[in-house]
Amino acid sequence: MGFFARLGTLTPAIALIAGLAAAPAFSEEGFWTNGVSSLGELKYKPGFSHFDYVNPEAPKQGVLRLSEFGVFDSLNPIPNKGNLALPVAALVYETLMKPSLDEPLSTYGLIAESVSYPKDYSWVSYRLNPKAAWADGKPVSVEDVIFSFDKAKEFDPAKAFYYQHVVKAEKTGEREVKFTFDEKNNRDLVATVGQLTIVPKHWWEATDARGVKRNVGATSLEPVMGSGPYKLVAVSPGSTLKFELRDDYWGKDQPVNIGYNNFKTIEYTYYADIDVEFEAFRSGDSDFWAENEAKRWATAYTFPAVQQGKVKKEELPNDYRSSGVMVGFIPNLRREQFQDARVREALNYAFDFETLKRTIFYGQYSRINSYFYGSELASSGLPQGKELEILTELKDKVPSSVFTTPYSNPVAGDEGKLRQNLRKALGLFKQAGWELKGGRMVNVTTGKPFQFEILLSSNIIERVALPFAANLKKIGVTATVRSVDASQFTERWRKRDFDVMYQGWAQSLNPGAEQAEYWGSKAAAAEGTQNYAGISNPAIDAIIRKIIFAPDRDAQVAAVKALDRVLLHNYYIVPSYTLRTNRIAYWDKFERPAELPHYSSGFPSIWWAKGQ
């Protein structure tokens, strides 16, 4: 995968910050502040000069050459269509608020210089920075913000779902915009609105160089204009992008930007073959590599540049400290054959992680056993306290095993253990109305064979999926493996055109309304949401509401752990594996702050090029 795919979230959309900590200074009319924090107090008070983790004297120089895996067919971040070139959203456009990298969940004013909200969180207002301007010199206006919000909801089903409780965006002052919610005490909405990407209304409503009126709801390969630090100066469709640092960038002296955006030029090259992409790095045609293959990390870094110290290798945990993760093989419950939980559980017994770890992973990975794996929110043992109270209220709607059996994945690693697991799988299939007949798993009533396709976004996971399919074949289940390009993969999951796919979710330390998009019943019926599996479960819906409206952190954590258990015991995924560090390699052309921010590697945002 490319840089953004490897270091970003597992999901197509950029993860939104959720939730807010209660503050005693609230009034019914709200109060103006420089940022919002999901956990505890803001570290940086009004008037701060720069984030502690940056080098404010970092030089602005040099060329950064990066690579991406796949292709792109759009530069427009508004519609949920096509395959967006993610660097455009990150470099050309901006959001109302900007996250701090040394706090788990805090954002500070960027396009918006300040934010206000009342004690009941029934609305949020943003006051725009008077200096904020588009690349053509026109100021960023309230009308731009409202336009961006309205069009995002109109042309992106996922955002329409996510912002379903934001019922109105209106101008309340020359530089003030107010978002009104249809429910109170949903603290999540305040912070997530601040992550809205802002696009220029006047540019999108004008005509292009050919005199054709632009369409903000369609994919486009026209170089877009934004308010961000970089200008897109060259595009080769699907292949290359070139960005230049803007000397006239309005925000270069803003406290949240000091020490950021230190490369004069950033170039991206897209590759359809990941091995070719790595070869480009190895030969010096790209400067940075984020590794996602155990074998390559263990065996491929013996080339001369590594031995001579010209290429450096590191494993950094920073990017994982503020997140949990779940990834694996997701069955589509919209297909009748996957609607029985016993069938879904049976599939997990055919996945032999331990053998994969020994034979192809070089001992580098751990098996995932929570939807919040790697974070303090992951459930373990049996439920107790507030968590048990929540589950007991829903006792008739959740699997009984939630109360009696801690979740664990089957363990194999040798032929004997695998045979035992496959026998358990056969028993589960039998309970669900399937039988092994003539070497094939067939439905007892209809005689229909159990077969499905595993959809992958690249061939790198084939080495994991093919042994899984081979084990399933031993119990008469036919699983074919199909790798498609990134754009086709995205289009198919958006339209729910898959049997089983390999995908996942990243989780913040403060889950909120995004849980309804991941697991909620309404999201199951909406095209383009991240409820990939099609989960529609009243108990899960109820627990999600408890997460969103949790009165304090203890109640929130209890509800999240209860959700984790119910998801796990319904077997909505065959969990795979993860590594809680970023494996990176880079040519010795960079410098960076002596101490990286706690929650991020900071690359490339706060790194800089060495002097010549």
PDB file of N, CA and C in Angstrom, residues 437-469:
ATOM      1  N   LYS A 437     -21.619 -33.545   2.485  1.00  0.00           N
ATOM      2  CA  LYS A 437     -22.183 -34.599   1.642  1.00  0.00           C
ATOM      3  C   LYS A 437     -21.394 -34.661   0.339  1.00  0.00           C
ATOM      4  N   GLY A 438     -20.778 -35.823   0.096  1.00  0.00           N
ATOM      5  CA  GLY A 438     -19.983 -35.973  -1.107  1.00  0.00           C
ATOM      6  C   GLY A 438     -18.816 -35.005  -1.164  1.00  0.00           C
ATOM      7  N   GLY A 439     -18.261 -34.675  -0.001  1.00  0.00           N
ATOM      8  CA  GLY A 439     -17.127 -33.762   0.049  1.00  0.00           C
ATOM      9  C   GLY A 439     -17.497 -32.295  -0.050  1.00  0.00           C
ATOM     10  N   ARG A 440     -18.798 -31.989  -0.043  1.00  0.00           N
ATOM     11  CA  ARG A 440     -19.240 -30.602  -0.150  1.00  0.00           C
ATOM     12  C   ARG A 440     -20.175 -30.257   1.004  1.00  0.00           C
ATOM     13  N   MET A 441     -20.062 -29.036   1.498  1.00  0.00           N
ATOM     14  CA  MET A 441     -20.963 -28.550   2.524  1.00  0.00           C
ATOM     15  C   MET A 441     -22.228 -28.044   1.844  1.00  0.00           C
ATOM     16  N   VAL A 442     -23.359 -28.686   2.156  1.00  0.00           N
ATOM     17  CA  VAL A 442     -24.608 -28.332   1.496  1.00  0.00           C
ATOM     18  C   VAL A 442     -25.694 -28.069   2.534  1.00  0.00           C
ATOM     19  N   ASN A 443     -26.662 -27.282   2.150  1.00  0.00           N
ATOM     20  CA  ASN A 443     -27.797 -26.990   3.004  1.00  0.00           C
ATOM     21  C   ASN A 443     -28.719 -28.207   3.053  1.00  0.00           C
ATOM     22  N   VAL A 444     -29.081 -28.624   4.262  1.00  0.00           N
ATOM     23  CA  VAL A 444     -29.887 -29.833   4.440  1.00  0.00           C
ATOM     24  C   VAL A 444     -31.229 -29.706   3.735  1.00  0.00           C
ATOM     25  N   THR A 445     -31.796 -28.523   3.724  1.00  0.00           N
ATOM     26  CA  THR A 445     -33.133 -28.323   3.149  1.00  0.00           C
ATOM     27  C   THR A 445     -33.103 -28.118   1.652  1.00  0.00           C
ATOM     28  N   THR A 446     -32.194 -27.261   1.199  1.00  0.00           N
ATOM     29  CA  THR A 446     -32.202 -26.877  -0.219  1.00  0.00           C
ATOM     30  C   THR A 446     -31.177 -27.617  -1.061  1.00  0.00           C
ATOM     31  N   GLY A 447     -30.169 -28.215  -0.420  1.00  0.00           N
ATOM     32  CA  GLY A 447     -29.098 -28.862  -1.174  1.00  0.00           C
ATOM     33  C   GLY A 447     -28.098 -27.889  -1.769  1.00  0.00           C
ATOM     34  N   LYS A 448     -28.275 -26.602  -1.480  1.00  0.00           N
ATOM     35  CA  LYS A 448     -27.392 -25.581  -2.037  1.00  0.00           C
ATOM     36  C   LYS A 448     -26.018 -25.655  -1.375  1.00  0.00           C
ATOM     37  N   PRO A 449     -24.939 -25.642  -2.160  1.00  0.00           N
ATOM     38  CA  PRO A 449     -23.600 -25.723  -1.574  1.00  0.00           C
ATOM     39  C   PRO A 449     -23.214 -24.411  -0.893  1.00  0.00           C
ATOM     40  N   PHE A 450     -22.366 -24.508   0.116  1.00  0.00           N
ATOM     41  CA  PHE A 450     -21.867 -23.319   0.805  1.00  0.00           C
ATOM     42  C   PHE A 450     -20.605 -22.867   0.085  1.00  0.00           C
ATOM     43  N   GLN A 451     -20.724 -21.783  -0.626  1.00  0.00           N
ATOM     44  CA  GLN A 451     -19.584 -21.256  -1.376  1.00  0.00           C
ATOM     45  C   GLN A 451     -19.648 -19.738  -1.389  1.00  0.00           C
ATOM     46  N   PHE A 452     -18.495 -19.125  -1.452  1.00  0.00           N
ATOM     47  CA  PHE A 452     -18.444 -17.669  -1.456  1.00  0.00           C
ATOM     48  C   PHE A 452     -17.108 -17.179  -2.005  1.00  0.00           C
ATOM     49  N   GLU A 453     -17.076 -15.881  -2.312  1.00  0.00           N
ATOM     50  CA  GLU A 453     -15.870 -15.237  -2.807  1.00  0.00           C
ATOM     51  C   GLU A 453     -15.290 -14.333  -1.725  1.00  0.00           C
ATOM     52  N   ILE A 454     -13.979 -14.382  -1.555  1.00  0.00           N
ATOM     53  CA  ILE A 454     -13.268 -13.474  -0.652  1.00  0.00           C
ATOM     54  C   ILE A 454     -12.674 -12.346  -1.494  1.00  0.00           C
ATOM     55  N   LEU A 455     -13.125 -11.139  -1.242  1.00  0.00           N
ATOM     56  CA  LEU A 455     -12.709  -9.971  -2.021  1.00  0.00           C
ATOM     57  C   LEU A 455     -11.556  -9.263  -1.324  1.00  0.00           C
ATOM     58  N   LEU A 456     -10.476  -9.027  -2.062  1.00  0.00           N
ATOM     59  CA  LEU A 456      -9.283  -8.357  -1.532  1.00  0.00           C
ATOM     60  C   LEU A 456      -8.973  -7.110  -2.358  1.00  0.00           C
ATOM     61  N   SER A 457      -8.358  -6.128  -1.704  1.00  0.00           N
ATOM     62  CA  SER A 457      -8.004  -4.891  -2.404  1.00  0.00           C
ATOM     63  C   SER A 457      -6.608  -4.937  -3.006  1.00  0.00           C
ATOM     64  N   SER A 458      -5.846  -5.964  -2.701  1.00  0.00           N
ATOM     65  CA  SER A 458      -4.527  -6.154  -3.313  1.00  0.00           C
ATOM     66  C   SER A 458      -4.122  -7.597  -3.136  1.00  0.00           C
ATOM     67  N   ASN A 459      -3.128  -8.021  -3.900  1.00  0.00           N
ATOM     68  CA  ASN A 459      -2.729  -9.431  -3.824  1.00  0.00           C
ATOM     69  C   ASN A 459      -1.856  -9.747  -2.611  1.00  0.00           C
ATOM     70  N   ILE A 460      -1.498  -8.733  -1.824  1.00  0.00           N
ATOM     71  CA  ILE A 460      -0.620  -8.997  -0.684  1.00  0.00           C
ATOM     72  C   ILE A 460      -1.297  -9.885   0.359  1.00  0.00           C
ATOM     73  N   ILE A 461      -2.635  -9.789   0.468  1.00  0.00           N
ATOM     74  CA  ILE A 461      -3.355 -10.596   1.462  1.00  0.00           C
ATOM     75  C   ILE A 461      -3.668 -11.996   0.924  1.00  0.00           C
ATOM     76  N   GLU A 462      -3.362 -12.258  -0.335  1.00  0.00           N
ATOM     77  CA  GLU A 462      -3.625 -13.589  -0.887  1.00  0.00           C
ATOM     78  C   GLU A 462      -2.899 -14.675  -0.103  1.00  0.00           C
ATOM     79  N   ARG A 463      -1.709 -14.359   0.401  1.00  0.00           N
ATOM     80  CA  ARG A 463      -0.935 -15.352   1.157  1.00  0.00           C
ATOM     81  C   ARG A 463      -1.602 -15.701   2.485  1.00  0.00           C
ATOM     82  N   VAL A 464      -2.535 -14.863   2.906  1.00  0.00           N
ATOM     83  CA  VAL A 464      -3.321 -15.143   4.109  1.00  0.00           C
ATOM     84  C   VAL A 464      -4.657 -15.779   3.739  1.00  0.00           C
ATOM     85  N   ALA A 465      -5.277 -15.257   2.689  1.00  0.00           N
ATOM     86  CA  ALA A 465      -6.604 -15.727   2.288  1.00  0.00           C
ATOM     87  C   ALA A 465      -6.571 -17.125   1.675  1.00  0.00           C
ATOM     88  N   LEU A 466      -5.540 -17.436   0.908  1.00  0.00           N
ATOM     89  CA  LEU A 466      -5.499 -18.738   0.237  1.00  0.00           C
ATOM     90  C   LEU A 466      -5.372 -19.905   1.225  1.00  0.00           C
ATOM     91  N   PRO A 467      -4.514 -19.818   2.251  1.00  0.00           N
ATOM     92  CA  PRO A 467      -4.518 -20.905   3.250  1.00  0.00           C
ATOM     93  C   PRO A 467      -5.848 -21.010   4.001  1.00  0.00           C
ATOM     94  N   PHE A 468      -6.488 -19.869   4.251  1.00  0.00           N
ATOM     95  CA  PHE A 468      -7.810 -19.866   4.875  1.00  0.00           C
ATOM     96  C   PHE A 468      -8.798 -20.628   3.991  1.00  0.00           C
ATOM     97  N   ALA A 469      -8.776 -20.333   2.692  1.00  0.00           N
ATOM     98  CA  ALA A 469      -9.662 -21.018   1.752  1.00  0.00           C
ATOM     99  C   ALA A 469      -9.341 -22.510   1.679  1.00  0.00           C
TER     100      ALA A 469
END
